[in-house]
mmCIF file of C-alpha atoms in Angstrom:
data_model
loop_
_atom_site.group_PDB
_atom_site.id
_atom_site.type_symbol
_atom_site.label_atom_id
_atom_site.label_comp_id
_atom_site.label_asym_id
_atom_site.label_seq_id
_atom_site.Cartn_x
_atom_site.Cartn_y
_atom_site.Cartn_z
ATOM 1 C CA PRO T 1005 24.270 23.250 38.706
ATOM 2 C CA LEU T 1006 24.196 23.699 34.955
ATOM 3 C CA PRO T 1007 24.080 20.765 32.525
ATOM 4 C CA THR T 1008 27.437 19.212 31.623
ATOM 5 C CA ASP T 1009 28.803 18.612 28.119
ATOM 6 C CA ILE T 1010 27.369 15.079 27.967
ATOM 7 C CA GLN T 1011 23.853 16.296 28.746
ATOM 8 C CA GLU T 1012 21.361 17.862 26.412
ATOM 9 C CA ALA T 1013 21.589 21.644 26.119
ATOM 10 C CA ALA T 1014 19.491 23.525 28.642
ATOM 11 C CA SER T 1015 15.979 24.150 27.386
ATOM 12 C CA LYS T 1016 13.792 27.118 28.300
ATOM 13 C CA ALA T 1017 11.890 24.782 30.606
ATOM 14 C CA TYR T 1018 15.159 23.850 32.344
ATOM 15 C CA ALA T 1019 16.139 27.513 32.632
ATOM 16 C CA ASP T 1020 12.736 28.224 34.189
ATOM 17 C CA ALA T 1021 13.349 25.367 36.673
ATOM 18 C CA LEU T 1022 10.362 23.352 35.435
ATOM 19 C CA ILE T 1023 12.361 20.394 34.079
ATOM 20 C CA LEU T 1024 15.536 19.013 35.617
ATOM 21 C CA PRO T 1025 18.042 16.808 33.793
ATOM 22 C CA ALA T 1026 18.146 13.223 35.078
ATOM 23 C CA THR T 1027 21.595 13.886 36.561
ATOM 24 C CA GLN T 1028 19.995 16.369 38.969
ATOM 25 C CA VAL T 1029 17.362 13.965 40.392
ATOM 26 C CA GLU T 1030 18.557 11.758 43.248
ATOM 27 C CA PRO T 1031 16.782 8.526 44.162
ATOM 28 C CA SER T 1032 17.275 7.262 47.714
ATOM 29 C CA HIS T 1033 20.751 5.910 48.372
ATOM 30 C CA ILE T 1034 22.908 4.937 51.314
ATOM 31 C CA GLY T 1035 25.936 7.082 52.033
ATOM 32 C CA ALA T 1036 28.210 8.234 49.213
ATOM 33 C CA ALA T 1037 26.923 5.809 46.567
ATOM 34 C CA THR T 1038 28.794 5.557 43.256
ATOM 35 C CA PHE T 1039 25.523 5.665 41.303
ATOM 36 C CA ASP T 1040 23.470 8.427 42.901
ATOM 37 C CA ASP T 1041 21.194 10.041 40.316
ATOM 38 C CA LEU T 1042 18.335 9.134 37.991
ATOM 39 C CA GLN T 1043 20.611 9.065 34.913
ATOM 40 C CA ASP T 1044 22.819 6.481 36.660
ATOM 41 C CA LEU T 1045 19.715 4.397 37.378
ATOM 42 C CA ILE T 1046 18.666 4.558 33.704
ATOM 43 C CA ASN T 1047 22.187 3.799 32.430
ATOM 44 C CA ASN T 1048 22.600 0.776 34.695
ATOM 45 C CA THR T 1049 19.150 -0.805 34.446
ATOM 46 C CA MET T 1050 18.055 -0.157 30.835
ATOM 47 C CA SER T 1051 19.517 -1.724 27.747
ATOM 48 C CA ALA T 1052 19.493 -0.374 24.219
ATOM 49 C CA GLY T 1053 16.553 -1.437 22.082
ATOM 50 C CA ARG T 1054 13.403 -0.639 20.164
ATOM 51 C CA THR T 1055 10.371 0.639 22.079
ATOM 52 C CA SER T 1056 7.878 1.234 19.262
ATOM 53 C CA GLY T 1057 7.600 1.032 15.479
ATOM 54 C CA GLY T 1058 10.492 -0.410 13.514
ATOM 55 C CA LEU T 1059 8.401 -2.918 11.583
ATOM 56 C CA ILE T 1060 10.730 -5.066 9.468
ATOM 57 C CA GLU T 1061 9.283 -6.149 6.134
ATOM 58 C CA ALA T 1062 10.375 -7.237 2.684
ATOM 59 C CA SER T 1063 11.370 -4.489 0.278
ATOM 60 C CA SER T 1064 10.513 -4.443 -3.416
ATOM 61 C CA ALA T 1065 14.112 -5.276 -4.345
ATOM 62 C CA ALA T 1066 15.027 -8.953 -4.023
ATOM 63 C CA GLY T 1067 16.825 -9.677 -0.758
ATOM 64 C CA ASN T 1068 16.320 -6.221 0.761
ATOM 65 C CA VAL T 1069 14.319 -5.425 3.894
ATOM 66 C CA LYS T 1070 12.703 -2.188 5.101
ATOM 67 C CA VAL T 1071 12.849 -0.976 8.697
ATOM 68 C CA ASN T 1072 10.032 1.527 9.186
ATOM 69 C CA LEU T 1073 10.102 4.545 11.509
ATOM 70 C CA GLY T 1074 10.363 3.865 15.201
ATOM 71 C CA THR T 1075 11.609 4.863 18.628
ATOM 72 C CA GLY T 1076 14.086 3.371 21.022
ATOM 73 C CA PHE T 1077 16.996 3.704 23.391
ATOM 74 C CA ILE T 1078 20.668 3.567 22.447
ATOM 75 C CA LYS T 1079 23.936 3.426 24.393
ATOM 76 C CA ILE T 1080 26.372 6.113 23.232
ATOM 77 C CA THR T 1081 29.423 4.023 24.189
ATOM 78 C CA ASP T 1082 30.327 0.353 23.997
ATOM 79 C CA SER T 1083 29.729 -0.114 27.719
ATOM 80 C CA PRO T 1084 26.869 -1.838 29.559
ATOM 81 C CA ASN T 1085 26.490 1.178 31.860
ATOM 82 C CA GLY T 1086 27.223 3.869 29.246
ATOM 83 C CA LEU T 1087 24.933 6.858 28.800
ATOM 84 C CA THR T 1088 21.495 5.716 27.568
ATOM 85 C CA ARG T 1089 19.611 8.101 25.269
ATOM 86 C CA SER T 1090 16.173 7.950 23.720
ATOM 87 C CA PHE T 1091 15.846 8.648 19.995
ATOM 88 C CA ASN T 1092 13.555 8.323 16.983
ATOM 89 C CA TRP T 1093 14.425 7.156 13.505
ATOM 90 C CA PRO T 1094 11.982 9.023 11.273
ATOM 91 C CA ASN T 1095 12.582 7.476 7.867
ATOM 92 C CA THR T 1096 12.337 4.040 6.376
ATOM 93 C CA ILE T 1097 15.745 2.395 6.303
ATOM 94 C CA ILE T 1098 16.547 -0.019 3.483
ATOM 95 C CA VAL T 1099 18.937 -2.802 4.441
ATOM 96 C CA ALA T 1100 20.508 -4.219 1.289
ATOM 97 C CA GLY T 1101 20.675 -7.946 0.716
ATOM 98 C CA ALA T 1102 22.390 -10.158 -1.825
ATOM 99 C CA LEU T 1103 25.763 -8.489 -1.171
ATOM 100 C CA PRO T 1104 28.608 -9.854 0.969
ATOM 101 C CA GLY T 1105 28.133 -8.843 4.600
ATOM 102 C CA ASN T 1106 24.489 -7.834 4.204
ATOM 103 C CA ILE T 1107 21.223 -9.772 4.562
ATOM 104 C CA ILE T 1108 21.764 -13.482 3.871
ATOM 105 C CA ASP T 1109 18.736 -15.544 2.822
ATOM 106 C CA LYS T 1110 17.672 -18.405 5.130
ATOM 107 C CA GLU T 1111 20.196 -17.397 7.820
ATOM 108 C CA THR T 1112 19.941 -15.483 11.104
ATOM 109 C CA ASN T 1113 20.594 -11.790 10.407
ATOM 110 C CA TYR T 1114 20.946 -9.003 12.973
ATOM 111 C CA ILE T 1115 19.650 -5.530 12.178
ATOM 112 C CA TYR T 1116 20.883 -2.773 14.472
ATOM 113 C CA ILE T 1117 21.688 0.928 14.621
ATOM 114 C CA ASP T 1118 25.209 2.140 15.406
ATOM 115 C CA TYR T 1119 25.865 5.298 17.412
ATOM 116 C CA SER T 1120 28.726 7.241 15.850
ATOM 117 C CA ALA T 1121 29.833 10.865 16.197
ATOM 118 C CA ARG T 1122 26.797 11.747 18.360
ATOM 119 C CA VAL T 1123 24.359 10.414 15.724
ATOM 120 C CA PRO T 1124 22.439 7.091 15.822
#
């Protein structure tokens, strides 16, 4: 079968039958299991998060922090078993402080990447 809309476009390697999408690889299962392919396994056992890079450090501007390039996994929906995709963020991201709703000094702050309109 060909890739579906929610999968990556077919690559030359896929067309040449050298690489299969994760939805076409079946791990062992019993009977007609609800979750029956490698993509289901990834979606249901992996969480979103950073895998490499992403060093967080102070920026030159007071109250700002830099998040350096990195790699990770992201869920494309707000669901614990939503589609999990790998991605890279290639540029340094500046997170502004000293403004309402941004980085607050001497408090716990959460830095995260949203997935919106097919873009992390």
